[in-house]
């Protein structure tokens, strides 16, 4: 599968042209495929479509990955025009590295975290851990309605020890478990971060999703839970940011509704 990673952003202003927009396209190995720029008056989906057409003269990609919210809609429209799938994802490490080498800002402004909609709150939650060796096979071999196991996040591909425990968060949703899993699938979870509000006593988990969305996933005011949250965060650092989110209807351990293998950006 041919994948491109692309960015289209407003760069510095030109005395004659005013604000200038810059387009970069790389392959996953970091090779520059195409670059061009235009004045802000031309920075639209038509111009972007024309540039992608030129970039596709030698070969076309099946997927173009985009991480910057400001240009996401332009790429989606251009992708529709050219019948190329546009994947909105924060996991474009090669592209970000190439932009950093060119001293191009890649920081994305994120809004304050929003509370989860009431209808998607689970009944119970807990931290959990699973051996790296068995994680992908265990959940990949089960019939789970909503399953996300990116190959790039495989513990073996990341070089993690097979005995390393991968941390995660388990949500028991009861009759709402399928609705919760479907909603999560729509917002595209990226990672779950632990944010303490009072060290050793209270805090919460913030779910990052999409390109820059943030949700107050869970909160607590309990010393025992605070210790478990600190252990979750520490274990996540040991696993190179790899962790998981599991939605289940009950605690039987036999039925699961949704599973996401996540990696902190």
Tab-separated table of C-alpha atoms in Angstrom:
chain	number	residue	atom	x	y	z
A	1	UNK	CA	0.000	0.000	0.000
A	2	UNK	CA	1.367	3.417	-1.003
A	3	UNK	CA	1.008	6.034	1.726
A	4	UNK	CA	1.935	9.712	1.602
A	5	UNK	CA	2.191	12.109	4.524
A	6	UNK	CA	1.310	15.695	3.656
A	7	UNK	CA	1.069	19.154	5.194
A	8	UNK	CA	-0.358	22.433	3.889
A	9	UNK	CA	0.089	25.371	6.217
A	10	UNK	CA	0.348	29.167	6.337
A	11	UNK	CA	4.000	30.113	6.605
A	12	UNK	CA	5.720	33.505	6.765
A	13	UNK	CA	4.456	36.493	4.820
A	14	UNK	CA	6.032	37.801	1.626
A	15	UNK	CA	6.264	41.603	1.092
A	16	UNK	CA	4.741	41.218	-2.373
A	17	UNK	CA	2.357	38.306	-1.898
A	18	UNK	CA	1.361	38.599	1.761
A	19	UNK	CA	0.775	35.327	3.674
A	20	UNK	CA	2.122	32.304	1.824
A	21	UNK	CA	0.896	28.708	2.147
A	22	UNK	CA	3.396	25.883	1.791
A	23	UNK	CA	2.676	22.314	0.662
A	24	UNK	CA	4.957	19.379	1.527
A	25	UNK	CA	4.449	15.708	0.659
A	26	UNK	CA	6.732	12.924	1.923
A	27	UNK	CA	6.676	9.163	1.791
A	28	UNK	CA	6.892	7.202	5.091
A	29	UNK	CA	10.676	6.879	4.672
A	30	UNK	CA	11.138	10.660	4.638
A	31	UNK	CA	11.755	11.119	0.917
A	32	UNK	CA	10.362	14.379	-0.441
A	33	UNK	CA	7.766	13.660	-3.113
A	34	UNK	CA	6.506	17.153	-3.858
A	35	UNK	CA	6.549	20.713	-2.579
A	36	UNK	CA	5.045	24.012	-3.712
A	37	UNK	CA	3.653	27.246	-2.318
A	38	UNK	CA	0.926	29.736	-3.119
A	39	UNK	CA	-0.430	33.073	-1.850
A	40	UNK	CA	-3.263	32.868	0.642
A	41	UNK	CA	-5.759	33.987	-2.018
A	42	UNK	CA	-5.126	30.693	-3.857
A	43	UNK	CA	-5.004	28.410	-0.811
A	44	UNK	CA	-8.139	26.395	-1.501
A	45	UNK	CA	-9.184	22.878	-2.425
A	46	UNK	CA	-8.951	23.587	-6.175
A	47	UNK	CA	-5.295	24.608	-5.927
A	48	UNK	CA	-4.540	21.662	-3.653
A	49	UNK	CA	-6.278	19.281	-6.069
A	50	UNK	CA	-4.120	20.557	-8.929
A	51	UNK	CA	-0.945	20.089	-6.892
A	52	UNK	CA	-1.876	16.564	-5.861
A	53	UNK	CA	-2.608	15.759	-9.503
A	54	UNK	CA	0.884	16.888	-10.429
A	55	UNK	CA	2.403	14.894	-7.577
A	56	UNK	CA	0.516	11.808	-8.795
A	57	UNK	CA	1.936	11.927	-12.330
A	58	UNK	CA	4.488	9.205	-11.571
A	59	UNK	CA	2.402	7.146	-9.135
A	60	UNK	CA	-0.653	7.702	-6.971
A	61	UNK	CA	-1.040	6.845	-3.275
A	62	UNK	CA	-3.877	4.833	-1.811
A	63	UNK	CA	-3.795	6.997	1.338
A	64	UNK	CA	-2.633	10.511	2.172
A	65	UNK	CA	-2.145	11.098	5.903
A	66	UNK	CA	-2.743	14.599	7.307
A	67	UNK	CA	-2.282	15.829	10.880
A	68	UNK	CA	-2.941	19.593	10.826
A	69	UNK	CA	-6.599	20.570	11.545
A	70	UNK	CA	-6.312	23.833	9.597
A	71	UNK	CA	-5.879	21.997	6.290
A	72	UNK	CA	-7.889	18.837	6.987
A	73	UNK	CA	-11.036	19.944	5.114
A	74	UNK	CA	-8.997	21.117	2.116
A	75	UNK	CA	-7.375	17.698	1.846
A	76	UNK	CA	-10.698	15.922	2.298
A	77	UNK	CA	-12.201	17.907	-0.583
A	78	UNK	CA	-9.132	17.360	-2.763
A	79	UNK	CA	-9.185	13.658	-1.904
A	80	UNK	CA	-12.811	13.435	-3.001
A	81	UNK	CA	-11.949	15.137	-6.289
A	82	UNK	CA	-9.139	12.653	-6.973
A	83	UNK	CA	-10.731	9.610	-5.306
A	84	UNK	CA	-7.813	9.277	-2.887
A	85	UNK	CA	-8.467	8.323	0.734
A	86	UNK	CA	-7.471	11.010	3.233
A	87	UNK	CA	-6.567	9.723	6.698
A	88	UNK	CA	-6.649	12.295	9.504
A	89	UNK	CA	-4.123	11.126	12.081
A	90	UNK	CA	-1.605	12.485	14.549
A	91	UNK	CA	0.687	9.522	13.906
A	92	UNK	CA	2.795	10.980	11.095
A	93	UNK	CA	6.192	10.799	12.768
A	94	UNK	CA	8.164	10.910	9.521
A	95	UNK	CA	6.396	14.041	8.307
A	96	UNK	CA	6.794	15.797	11.638
A	97	UNK	CA	10.503	14.946	11.718
A	98	UNK	CA	11.004	16.411	8.248
A	99	UNK	CA	9.109	19.563	9.200
A	100	UNK	CA	11.218	19.943	12.343
A	101	UNK	CA	14.396	19.653	10.260
A	102	UNK	CA	13.084	22.567	8.217
A	103	UNK	CA	12.195	24.489	11.416
A	104	UNK	CA	8.505	24.471	10.534
A	105	UNK	CA	6.174	24.713	13.573
A	106	UNK	CA	4.119	21.584	14.137
A	107	UNK	CA	2.450	22.448	17.448
A	108	UNK	CA	-1.328	22.169	17.303
A	109	UNK	CA	-3.526	24.259	19.580
A	110	UNK	CA	-5.877	22.031	21.555
A	111	UNK	CA	-9.098	23.226	23.182
A	112	UNK	CA	-9.740	22.615	26.903
A	113	UNK	CA	-10.985	19.063	27.552
A	114	UNK	CA	-14.750	18.677	27.353
A	115	UNK	CA	-16.871	16.392	29.573
A	116	UNK	CA	-18.060	13.170	27.984
A	117	UNK	CA	-21.717	13.163	26.882
A	118	UNK	CA	-23.814	11.603	29.648
A	119	UNK	CA	-25.114	8.827	27.386
A	120	UNK	CA	-21.574	7.543	26.860
A	121	UNK	CA	-20.544	7.279	30.506
A	122	UNK	CA	-19.757	3.738	31.623
A	123	UNK	CA	-20.875	2.005	34.795
A	124	UNK	CA	-17.406	1.200	36.142
A	125	UNK	CA	-13.785	1.607	35.164
A	126	UNK	CA	-10.410	0.297	36.238
A	127	UNK	CA	-6.770	0.182	35.242
A	128	UNK	CA	-5.444	-3.069	33.812
A	129	UNK	CA	-2.258	-4.565	32.386
A	130	UNK	CA	-1.653	-7.209	29.741
A	131	UNK	CA	1.570	-9.016	28.682
A	132	UNK	CA	3.072	-7.565	25.511
A	133	UNK	CA	3.606	-11.044	24.042
A	134	UNK	CA	-0.084	-11.966	24.125
A	135	UNK	CA	-1.814	-8.611	23.710
A	136	UNK	CA	-2.336	-8.516	19.931
A	137	UNK	CA	-3.121	-12.219	19.551
A	138	UNK	CA	-5.532	-12.341	22.477
A	139	UNK	CA	-7.751	-9.480	21.317
A	140	UNK	CA	-7.131	-9.937	17.587
A	141	UNK	CA	-8.477	-13.499	17.678
A	142	UNK	CA	-11.766	-12.515	19.313
A	143	UNK	CA	-14.970	-11.304	17.741
A	144	UNK	CA	-14.988	-7.705	18.903
A	145	UNK	CA	-17.443	-5.420	17.067
A	146	UNK	CA	-15.094	-2.425	17.103
A	147	UNK	CA	-11.408	-3.319	16.993
A	148	UNK	CA	-8.371	-1.132	16.295
A	149	UNK	CA	-4.982	-2.880	16.228
A	150	UNK	CA	-2.623	-0.747	14.108
A	151	UNK	CA	0.220	-2.903	12.833
A	152	UNK	CA	2.686	-0.099	13.567
A	153	UNK	CA	1.789	-0.360	17.273
A	154	UNK	CA	2.641	-4.058	17.548
A	155	UNK	CA	4.800	-4.535	20.672
A	156	UNK	CA	7.192	-6.675	18.638
A	157	UNK	CA	7.592	-3.969	15.983
A	158	UNK	CA	8.311	-1.446	18.719
A	159	UNK	CA	10.991	-3.739	20.109
A	160	UNK	CA	9.294	-4.178	23.483
A	161	UNK	CA	10.194	-7.119	25.668
A	162	UNK	CA	7.641	-9.917	25.503
A	163	UNK	CA	7.360	-9.933	29.304
A	164	UNK	CA	6.620	-6.205	29.523
A	165	UNK	CA	3.155	-5.414	30.855
A	166	UNK	CA	1.161	-3.019	28.668
A	167	UNK	CA	-1.127	-0.722	30.686
A	168	UNK	CA	-4.697	0.090	29.809
A	169	UNK	CA	-8.102	1.315	30.896
A	170	UNK	CA	-11.136	-0.962	31.032
A	171	UNK	CA	-14.664	0.471	30.882
A	172	UNK	CA	-17.661	-1.668	31.843
A	173	UNK	CA	-20.640	-0.214	30.018
A	174	UNK	CA	-23.458	-2.679	30.600
A	175	UNK	CA	-26.280	-2.216	28.091
A	176	UNK	CA	-24.621	0.962	26.826
A	177	UNK	CA	-21.310	-0.710	25.982
A	178	UNK	CA	-21.990	-0.944	22.228
A	179	UNK	CA	-23.157	2.673	22.051
A	180	UNK	CA	-20.051	3.779	23.947
A	181	UNK	CA	-17.766	1.767	21.650
A	182	UNK	CA	-19.449	3.101	18.513
A	183	UNK	CA	-19.109	6.693	19.706
A	184	UNK	CA	-15.442	6.146	20.519
A	185	UNK	CA	-14.938	4.675	17.058
A	186	UNK	CA	-16.406	7.850	15.547
A	187	UNK	CA	-14.164	10.251	17.485
A	188	UNK	CA	-11.024	8.142	16.838
A	189	UNK	CA	-9.155	7.745	20.164
A	190	UNK	CA	-5.453	8.659	20.050
A	191	UNK	CA	-4.221	8.230	23.630
A	192	UNK	CA	-5.296	8.435	27.282
A	193	UNK	CA	-3.257	10.728	29.493
A	194	UNK	CA	-3.249	10.835	33.288
A	195	UNK	CA	-3.385	14.362	34.728
A	196	UNK	CA	-3.146	14.684	38.539
A	197	UNK	CA	-4.901	17.642	40.141
A	198	UNK	CA	-3.585	16.987	43.656
A	199	UNK	CA	-0.569	14.694	43.801
A	200	UNK	CA	-1.385	11.403	45.449
A	201	UNK	CA	-5.040	12.264	46.055
A	202	UNK	CA	-7.047	13.299	42.970
A	203	UNK	CA	-6.861	13.642	39.227
A	204	UNK	CA	-8.331	12.345	36.031
A	205	UNK	CA	-7.805	10.771	32.652
A	206	UNK	CA	-7.996	12.892	29.524
A	207	UNK	CA	-8.822	11.148	26.256
A	208	UNK	CA	-7.191	12.729	23.233
A	209	UNK	CA	-9.029	11.997	19.984
A	210	UNK	CA	-9.120	13.054	16.366
A	211	UNK	CA	-6.596	15.729	15.418
A	212	UNK	CA	-6.933	17.974	18.475
A	213	UNK	CA	-9.998	16.970	20.524
A	214	UNK	CA	-9.752	16.374	24.265
A	215	UNK	CA	-12.285	14.770	26.628
A	216	UNK	CA	-12.465	14.465	30.402
A	217	UNK	CA	-12.644	10.698	30.339
A	218	UNK	CA	-12.598	9.878	34.054
A	219	UNK	CA	-11.994	11.656	37.362
A	220	UNK	CA	-11.217	10.398	40.864
A	221	UNK	CA	-10.636	11.575	44.421
A	222	UNK	CA	-9.046	8.604	46.131
A	223	UNK	CA	-5.489	7.898	47.280
A	224	UNK	CA	-5.575	4.258	46.191
A	225	UNK	CA	-6.779	5.188	42.704
A	226	UNK	CA	-4.138	7.937	42.571
A	227	UNK	CA	-1.425	5.341	43.201
A	228	UNK	CA	-2.854	3.137	40.452
A	229	UNK	CA	-2.987	6.126	38.087
A	230	UNK	CA	0.655	6.941	38.772
A	231	UNK	CA	1.581	3.313	38.106
A	232	UNK	CA	-0.411	3.430	34.856
A	233	UNK	CA	1.484	6.503	33.702
A	234	UNK	CA	4.866	5.073	34.707
A	235	UNK	CA	4.196	1.777	32.937
A	236	UNK	CA	3.076	3.700	29.847
A	237	UNK	CA	6.441	5.435	29.747
A	238	UNK	CA	8.203	2.054	29.940
A	239	UNK	CA	6.140	0.801	26.998
A	240	UNK	CA	7.071	3.759	24.724
A	241	UNK	CA	3.602	5.225	25.207
A	242	UNK	CA	1.815	2.028	24.159
A	243	UNK	CA	-1.439	1.337	26.045
A	244	UNK	CA	-4.982	0.158	25.381
A	245	UNK	CA	-8.633	0.985	25.885
A	246	UNK	CA	-11.132	-1.851	26.370
A	247	UNK	CA	-14.924	-1.575	26.445
A	248	UNK	CA	-16.859	-4.536	27.827
A	249	UNK	CA	-20.494	-5.134	28.790
A	250	UNK	CA	-19.641	-6.956	32.044
A	251	UNK	CA	-16.783	-8.390	34.087
A	252	UNK	CA	-17.131	-11.964	32.820
A	253	UNK	CA	-13.955	-11.672	30.739
A	254	UNK	CA	-15.661	-13.525	27.883
A	255	UNK	CA	-17.292	-10.704	25.914
A	256	UNK	CA	-15.725	-7.478	24.680
A	257	UNK	CA	-17.353	-4.656	22.725
A	258	UNK	CA	-14.475	-2.421	21.687
A	259	UNK	CA	-10.688	-2.497	21.835
A	260	UNK	CA	-8.135	0.141	20.815
A	261	UNK	CA	-4.372	-0.264	20.909
A	262	UNK	CA	-3.138	3.294	21.450
A	263	UNK	CA	0.202	5.085	21.520
A	264	UNK	CA	0.826	8.448	23.126
A	265	UNK	CA	2.072	11.013	20.646
